[in-house]
């Protein structure tokens, strides 16, 4: 899966972790899903998808579960002002380093990089006068699975300062593209990898979470190479795994210092918590490949 | 005899005319401790013995066979030596390693190095043992492949002799001719042409003495320990499949150079893969002398015979030339061995020529990517230096591009004149730096920075400061391993390499050497090589990659684009210079030269 960057700079990823989780009754960020927490998974998925910074925005003093290496954490200055505050903080944090950002919440266990890329590509390819790509899919506008120009940071902050705390107020003041399900799914990789746009499923209540947990881990393909393929382990193998460690275990390997994995022929990792999504291809190589 | 591991002298053999003379050169402890042996000591010897600016193929140019303190000990993979000279391909320092009984017998002539200079009146062999040196005319060896020359010479002089021989390409001074020993090759940089220019078909050595070690029990214990570790997971790849295991893995991560570096994946890679060949064709494993790993994998050829295959020869004669039939690649490898030419430079130069043909720059319509018969025909033309194409390609891709012109240098796959090994620099950007700055030219053995790219610890598509540090680290480790000498395929068994290597050297030599001293040795060797090249006219402009790598992004199999711009590479080169204490032009500070011990 290609990582997203655009010609005049990188794309950023912003995860809003500061919601109250009141219907869930416990912090959503720390909920476990197939081997990692929802927050770790979301942040790491953005990390493997965008070229620019990945930022988690939390409420003042909010405790977070462990995060992937390289992910930055920033704090909302004020608690309880909702997503607009988080969007303002997140966009301001990355504005100098990336012209566009994908903004999402922490409770989307099925978020797929193909969806993130689809949204960011729409934004990157559009006339620069368009400020936001707001999917209107699965029946609703999705401001927390949307692409924003980071130059909006000041406007969003001003709206928050004026007490305009609903994203709809922002969308009134800037130019918004609103792709629907059908338009989003004209993208072949997205149509193949997330045909029902499950990327947009979020877990708000315990029953949502229970349903999400009942769904199996993503179906991926693993292949062992070189000495790791000895003993009849040649060729691709379909397994279900939500993390790199689970993928290794599914093919009978342990991610020790002698093994690395290449994700979709691209990023090389030995991070056991690296999240995997449907359609991923994981190549396990000897760590001493080369020579 | 000096303290353990050394004899404390080199033998300078002059083969001018019809007789050889041997003159000892003292190697005092300061020099030995500063440069160890192998590549390091060879670099020092070249500083001392090579006239500045001399043509590499001139009689005065020295060619040094350099042993190491570990040769002759029971330490696994230690039967190695370096061959060091000024390269006819690059005009700069080149050093190739090989392992064979030649290392042990050569050292046990009572010398830490044997240096050949001069030019014999007729094709000859030079014999060195503890009784002295002699030159013998050997017209019967003319035109023979190195392996046959070795057999014939040992029949004539006796089986106690070990040989290093050149093939017909070396006799004809093809600029990337090899020197071979026991079927292994000192492969890169055209050392065979240097020996050929001296009219020397083979060097024969015979053991006649013993070498002491300082701590016999310590060395034996270390040898047992190292041997045990050499059977562990860190060497599994080499034991089970050999280096050819890289091919499919590199294809999976878009770093298998294909069709003269126009792609980084090869659709027919599975046909050439070790995994496939191992099941269908695997016949035997073999190893260098004194090695418990045994990474050589030998495959059967259709129609009879067998061939040792390594990743580098399959990459260069397969994907790089677009050739997918394993039997064509086997045949081309065998032809390179018979002629005595470096497979990487041969494949790289022919792949460049295939692209020139596609672009209408060379008139040889038969020479097409993917055509195995054309590949063999080109190899034969090179080996014979046939007028026209053979003569052109026998010069290597850089010299040939200068003749062909039309910006064909932009896609000649070389750095400093040495053709690139099978590591795509755009998708391995720590390696890109290593390939650019290394003294030998584009080389994966003196700079193994791909390790960092493939470790997952840095983004291999976004070269920066971390890549600089990684490239320096691997270059330093290689400098020590290539000088003490241990096989690099053993590198994964060391967890604290400099400490462990210092302990091995201490046991052999009796020195109180520690990791810090060895790190300084590594830096000294790297610097000494650079200083030699500066002396021979190298400039910062030589620390570059071909223009294609910097101007044409590469689409990876994943869809991500690998772009290595000139600015990014330059910023890494600048970082490398700064970290190595060099100025902006890649030159050392005068104060740093004193530590090289090269003034008289
Ligand atoms: S590992 Fe391979 S190259 Fe190294 S010494 Fe052993 S057989 Fe030779």
mmCIF file of C-alpha atoms in Angstrom, chain A residues 291, chain B residues 65 77 79-81 83 96-103 146-147 150 163-167 177-188 238 242-243 285-291 293-298 307-311 313 336-337 340-342 444-445 487-489:
data_model
loop_
_atom_site.group_PDB
_atom_site.id
_atom_site.type_symbol
_atom_site.label_atom_id
_atom_site.label_comp_id
_atom_site.label_asym_id
_atom_site.label_seq_id
_atom_site.Cartn_x
_atom_site.Cartn_y
_atom_site.Cartn_z
ATOM 1 C CA UNK A 291 25.548 -10.188 1.755
ATOM 2 C CA UNK B 65 48.598 -10.568 -1.663
ATOM 3 C CA UNK B 77 36.420 -18.592 8.214
ATOM 4 C CA UNK B 79 41.690 -18.774 5.775
ATOM 5 C CA UNK B 80 41.401 -15.543 3.841
ATOM 6 C CA UNK B 81 43.595 -13.018 2.166
ATOM 7 C CA UNK B 83 44.575 -8.817 -3.028
ATOM 8 C CA UNK B 96 39.385 -8.072 -3.158
ATOM 9 C CA UNK B 97 39.144 -10.857 -0.633
ATOM 10 C CA UNK B 98 39.240 -14.542 -1.303
ATOM 11 C CA UNK B 99 39.456 -17.615 0.856
ATOM 12 C CA UNK B 100 41.379 -20.704 0.093
ATOM 13 C CA UNK B 101 44.333 -22.811 1.051
ATOM 14 C CA UNK B 102 46.389 -20.193 -0.783
ATOM 15 C CA UNK B 103 45.968 -17.980 2.283
ATOM 16 C CA UNK B 146 42.249 -20.350 -14.078
ATOM 17 C CA UNK B 147 41.034 -23.682 -12.749
ATOM 18 C CA UNK B 150 45.895 -24.337 -11.415
ATOM 19 C CA UNK B 163 47.982 -21.252 -6.782
ATOM 20 C CA UNK B 164 46.358 -17.960 -7.549
ATOM 21 C CA UNK B 165 45.784 -17.826 -11.290
ATOM 22 C CA UNK B 166 44.178 -15.733 -13.966
ATOM 23 C CA UNK B 167 42.064 -16.817 -16.895
ATOM 24 C CA UNK B 177 39.457 -9.746 -14.873
ATOM 25 C CA UNK B 178 39.678 -11.812 -11.688
ATOM 26 C CA UNK B 179 42.282 -13.831 -9.843
ATOM 27 C CA UNK B 180 41.081 -17.303 -8.829
ATOM 28 C CA UNK B 181 42.112 -19.806 -6.168
ATOM 29 C CA UNK B 182 40.511 -23.157 -5.398
ATOM 30 C CA UNK B 183 37.478 -22.023 -7.416
ATOM 31 C CA UNK B 184 37.072 -18.803 -5.414
ATOM 32 C CA UNK B 185 37.751 -15.422 -6.888
ATOM 33 C CA UNK B 186 39.318 -12.148 -5.902
ATOM 34 C CA UNK B 187 36.662 -10.706 -8.080
ATOM 35 C CA UNK B 188 36.288 -6.985 -8.152
ATOM 36 C CA UNK B 238 24.092 -18.972 4.303
ATOM 37 C CA UNK B 242 23.444 -19.478 0.367
ATOM 38 C CA UNK B 243 23.479 -15.873 -0.730
ATOM 39 C CA UNK B 285 27.240 -27.632 -0.506
ATOM 40 C CA UNK B 286 30.818 -26.645 -0.178
ATOM 41 C CA UNK B 287 32.916 -24.293 1.853
ATOM 42 C CA UNK B 288 36.103 -22.316 1.778
ATOM 43 C CA UNK B 289 39.085 -23.699 3.624
ATOM 44 C CA UNK B 290 38.736 -23.536 7.419
ATOM 45 C CA UNK B 291 35.046 -22.655 7.338
ATOM 46 C CA UNK B 293 29.453 -22.410 7.676
ATOM 47 C CA UNK B 294 29.803 -23.625 4.106
ATOM 48 C CA UNK B 295 27.722 -21.118 2.189
ATOM 49 C CA UNK B 296 28.548 -22.383 -1.286
ATOM 50 C CA UNK B 297 25.588 -23.958 -3.007
ATOM 51 C CA UNK B 298 26.163 -25.902 -6.164
ATOM 52 C CA UNK B 307 27.778 -24.593 -11.127
ATOM 53 C CA UNK B 308 28.257 -22.674 -7.889
ATOM 54 C CA UNK B 309 25.731 -19.844 -7.769
ATOM 55 C CA UNK B 310 25.734 -16.750 -5.606
ATOM 56 C CA UNK B 311 23.234 -13.939 -5.427
ATOM 57 C CA UNK B 313 26.207 -13.570 -10.214
ATOM 58 C CA UNK B 336 32.677 -15.818 -16.555
ATOM 59 C CA UNK B 337 34.576 -18.310 -14.397
ATOM 60 C CA UNK B 340 38.169 -15.144 -15.375
ATOM 61 C CA UNK B 341 35.980 -12.035 -15.269
ATOM 62 C CA UNK B 342 33.938 -10.427 -12.535
ATOM 63 C CA UNK B 444 28.446 -4.118 -1.095
ATOM 64 C CA UNK B 445 31.257 -5.794 0.783
ATOM 65 C CA UNK B 487 34.245 -13.820 6.724
ATOM 66 C CA UNK B 488 31.460 -11.275 6.848
ATOM 67 C CA UNK B 489 28.900 -14.033 6.755
#
